[in-house]
């Protein structure tokens, strides 16, 4: 059973426009959510996170929105840059932010930002 | 941070052979994790250590797999009698327990190909 779902395998956007990556989850016990970015031949790198007590978290060009009632989160990248081209993984845990060892990942979305 | 280091980066082996991977975590991190990623999937949790104690193992970790972390520093993951289904990227990550909004830092992984 896929508890974290990223239904779009790929997304292509123009440089300077907004990229919106979506993620849905089924486990209502998840209370901490993270986005990781992965370049080819490298491990995932942490991008941004959000606790279930919030509905928005911003860090520079990256904003994550959480809709608990819909069990949905999204990552917004504004403005998108060619260097943002990578696979983006949504991940969730039940650790409350202090024990995130057992992350459950989605399958990832390949973002391509065209110059 | 010098980063999480994994060795080797690539391993090609024949079915039935044993393989061992090594992970060196970020030096001040007391938690160490192993994840596995197959093509088209997100990383899946295998096991984790706090210091030298192995605190949890996924059911994905069959009895052919063994992980150790002697002295709470580096870790090894051994796969005995490899099977073609073991072909995957094996990712190691580390973190510092007790920090609010604990983040996992991943290494670049070991790509295993079983022929």
Coordinates of C-alpha atoms in Angstrom, one line a residue:
Chain A
X1 CA 0.0 0.0 0.0
X2 CA 1.4 3.4 -1.0
X3 CA 0.9 5.6 2.0
X4 CA 2.5 8.6 0.3
X5 CA 1.6 9.2 -3.3
X6 CA 3.1 11.5 -5.9
X7 CA 0.8 11.0 -8.8
X8 CA 2.7 13.1 -11.3
X9 CA 5.9 11.2 -12.4
X10 CA 7.1 14.3 -14.2
X11 CA 6.6 18.1 -14.6
X12 CA 8.0 20.5 -17.0
X13 CA 8.0 24.3 -16.5
X14 CA 9.6 27.4 -18.0
X15 CA 12.3 29.2 -16.2
X16 CA 10.9 32.0 -14.0
X17 CA 7.5 30.4 -13.7
X18 CA 6.0 28.6 -10.7
X19 CA 6.5 24.9 -10.2
X20 CA 3.9 23.1 -8.1
X21 CA 4.6 19.6 -7.0
X22 CA 1.8 17.6 -5.3
X23 CA 1.7 14.9 -2.7
X24 CA -1.2 13.0 -1.1
X25 CA -1.0 10.7 1.9
X26 CA -3.4 8.1 3.4
X27 CA -2.0 7.6 6.9
X28 CA -3.7 10.0 9.3
X29 CA -1.0 9.3 11.9
X30 CA 1.6 11.2 9.8
X31 CA 2.4 14.5 11.5
X32 CA 5.6 15.7 9.9
X33 CA 6.3 16.1 6.2
X34 CA 9.4 16.7 4.3
X35 CA 10.5 17.4 0.7
X36 CA 13.8 16.0 -0.5
X37 CA 15.5 16.8 -3.8
X38 CA 17.7 14.3 -5.7
X39 CA 20.1 14.8 -8.5
X40 CA 21.3 11.8 -10.5
X41 CA 24.1 9.8 -8.8
X42 CA 23.6 11.6 -5.6
X43 CA 21.6 10.9 -2.4
X44 CA 18.5 12.9 -1.5
X45 CA 19.1 16.3 0.1
X46 CA 16.7 17.9 2.5
X47 CA 14.8 20.9 1.1
X48 CA 12.0 21.9 3.4
X49 CA 9.6 20.5 6.0
X50 CA 6.3 21.2 7.7
X51 CA 4.8 20.1 11.0
X52 CA 1.1 19.1 11.1
X53 CA 0.4 22.0 13.4
X54 CA 1.1 24.4 10.6
X55 CA -0.4 24.9 7.2
X56 CA 2.4 26.7 5.5
X57 CA 6.2 27.0 5.7
X58 CA 8.4 29.2 3.6
X59 CA 12.1 29.1 2.9
X60 CA 13.3 31.5 0.2
X61 CA 11.9 30.4 -3.2
X62 CA 10.3 27.3 -1.6
X63 CA 7.0 27.1 0.1
X64 CA 5.2 24.0 1.4
X65 CA 1.5 24.0 2.0
X66 CA -0.3 21.4 4.1
X67 CA -4.1 20.6 3.9
X68 CA -4.7 18.1 6.7
X69 CA -8.4 17.6 6.0
X70 CA -7.6 16.7 2.4
X71 CA -4.4 14.8 3.4
X72 CA -2.6 16.8 0.7
X73 CA 0.6 18.8 0.6
X74 CA 2.2 20.8 -2.2
X75 CA 5.6 22.3 -2.8
X76 CA 5.8 25.6 -4.7
X77 CA 9.0 26.9 -6.3
X78 CA 8.9 30.5 -7.3
X79 CA 10.7 31.5 -9.5
X80 CA 11.8 28.2 -11.0
X81 CA 15.4 28.0 -12.1
X82 CA 17.2 25.4 -14.4
X83 CA 19.2 24.3 -11.4
X84 CA 16.0 23.1 -9.8
X85 CA 15.7 20.3 -12.3
X86 CA 15.8 17.2 -10.2
X87 CA 13.6 14.4 -8.8
X88 CA 11.6 15.7 -5.8
X89 CA 10.5 13.3 -3.1
X90 CA 7.7 13.9 -0.6
X91 CA 8.2 12.1 2.7
X92 CA 6.2 11.7 5.9
X93 CA 6.8 10.4 9.4
X94 CA 4.9 9.9 12.6
X95 CA 7.7 11.1 14.7
X96 CA 6.4 14.6 15.4
X97 CA 9.6 16.2 14.0
X98 CA 11.8 14.7 16.7
X99 CA 12.1 11.2 15.5
X100 CA 12.0 11.1 11.7
X101 CA 14.0 8.0 11.2
X102 CA 11.2 6.0 9.6
X103 CA 10.4 8.2 6.7
X104 CA 7.8 7.0 4.2
X105 CA 8.6 8.3 0.7
X106 CA 6.6 8.8 -2.4
X107 CA 7.8 7.7 -5.8
X108 CA 9.1 11.1 -6.7
X109 CA 8.3 13.7 -9.4
X110 CA 10.9 14.6 -12.0
X111 CA 10.9 18.4 -12.4
X112 CA 12.5 19.8 -15.6
X113 CA 12.9 23.6 -15.7
X114 CA 13.5 24.8 -19.3
X115 CA 15.6 27.9 -19.9
Chain B
X1 CA 29.8 18.9 7.9
X2 CA 31.9 16.6 5.8
X3 CA 28.8 14.7 4.8
X4 CA 27.8 11.1 4.9
X5 CA 30.3 8.9 3.0
X6 CA 29.4 5.5 1.4
X7 CA 31.7 2.9 -0.1
X8 CA 31.8 1.6 -2.7
X9 CA 29.7 3.7 -5.0
X10 CA 29.0 0.8 -7.3
X11 CA 29.2 -2.9 -6.8
X12 CA 28.6 -5.6 -9.5
X13 CA 28.3 -9.1 -8.2
X14 CA 27.1 -12.5 -9.3
X15 CA 24.1 -14.1 -7.8
X16 CA 24.9 -16.1 -4.7
X17 CA 27.9 -14.0 -3.7
X18 CA 28.2 -12.0 -0.4
X19 CA 28.6 -8.2 -0.5
X20 CA 29.4 -5.7 2.2
X21 CA 28.8 -1.9 2.1
X22 CA 30.3 0.7 4.4
X23 CA 28.8 4.0 5.7
X24 CA 30.6 6.7 7.6
X25 CA 28.1 9.1 9.1
X26 CA 28.6 12.8 9.9
X27 CA 30.8 12.7 12.9
X28 CA 28.6 14.2 15.6
X29 CA 25.5 12.3 14.5
X30 CA 24.4 9.5 16.8
X31 CA 21.7 8.0 14.5
X32 CA 22.4 6.1 11.4
X33 CA 19.9 4.7 8.9
X34 CA 19.9 2.4 5.9
X35 CA 17.4 2.8 3.1
X36 CA 17.0 1.0 -0.2
X37 CA 15.8 2.5 -3.4
X38 CA 14.7 0.6 -6.5
X39 CA 14.1 2.0 -9.9
X40 CA 11.0 4.2 -10.1
X41 CA 10.4 4.0 -6.3
X42 CA 11.2 6.3 -3.4
X43 CA 13.7 5.2 -0.7
X44 CA 12.4 2.5 1.7
X45 CA 13.4 2.2 5.3
X46 CA 15.5 -0.8 6.2
X47 CA 17.0 -0.3 9.6
X48 CA 18.4 2.3 12.0
X49 CA 20.9 2.6 14.9
X50 CA 21.1 4.9 17.8
X51 CA 24.8 4.8 18.7
X52 CA 25.7 1.1 18.5
X53 CA 22.2 -0.2 19.2
X54 CA 20.1 -1.4 16.3
X55 CA 16.7 -0.2 17.3
X56 CA 14.4 -1.2 14.5
X57 CA 14.5 -3.4 11.4
X58 CA 12.0 -3.4 8.5
X59 CA 10.4 -6.6 7.4
X60 CA 12.1 -5.8 4.1
X61 CA 15.4 -6.8 5.8
X62 CA 15.4 -10.6 5.3
X63 CA 17.7 -12.8 7.3
X64 CA 20.2 -12.6 4.5
X65 CA 20.8 -9.0 5.4
X66 CA 22.8 -7.9 8.5
X67 CA 23.8 -4.5 9.6
X68 CA 26.2 -3.5 12.3
X69 CA 27.5 -0.4 13.9
X70 CA 30.4 -1.3 16.1
X71 CA 31.4 1.5 18.6
X72 CA 28.6 3.7 17.3
X73 CA 30.6 5.1 14.4
X74 CA 30.7 3.7 10.9
X75 CA 28.2 1.0 9.9
X76 CA 28.3 -2.0 7.5
X77 CA 25.5 -3.6 5.6
X78 CA 26.1 -7.2 4.5
X79 CA 24.0 -9.1 2.1
X80 CA 24.6 -12.9 1.9
X81 CA 23.8 -15.1 -1.0
X82 CA 22.7 -12.2 -3.2
X83 CA 19.7 -12.5 -5.4
X84 CA 18.8 -10.5 -8.5
X85 CA 16.0 -8.8 -6.6
X86 CA 18.6 -7.3 -4.3
X87 CA 19.7 -5.0 -7.1
X88 CA 19.1 -1.5 -5.9
X89 CA 20.6 1.7 -4.6
X90 CA 21.5 1.3 -0.9
X91 CA 21.4 4.7 0.9
X92 CA 22.8 5.5 4.3
X93 CA 21.7 8.5 6.3
X94 CA 22.6 10.0 9.6
X95 CA 21.1 12.5 12.0
X96 CA 21.5 13.9 15.5
X97 CA 18.8 12.6 17.9
X98 CA 17.0 15.0 20.1
X99 CA 17.0 18.0 17.8
X100 CA 13.7 19.5 17.0
X101 CA 12.8 18.9 13.4
X102 CA 15.4 16.3 13.0
X103 CA 16.7 16.0 9.5
X104 CA 18.3 13.1 7.8
X105 CA 21.4 13.7 5.8
X106 CA 21.9 11.1 3.0
X107 CA 25.0 9.8 1.4
X108 CA 25.4 9.3 -2.3
X109 CA 24.5 5.6 -2.0
X110 CA 25.9 2.3 -3.2
X111 CA 24.4 1.0 -6.5
X112 CA 24.3 -2.8 -6.3
X113 CA 23.8 -4.9 -9.5
X114 CA 23.4 -8.6 -9.1
X115 CA 23.9 -10.5 -12.3

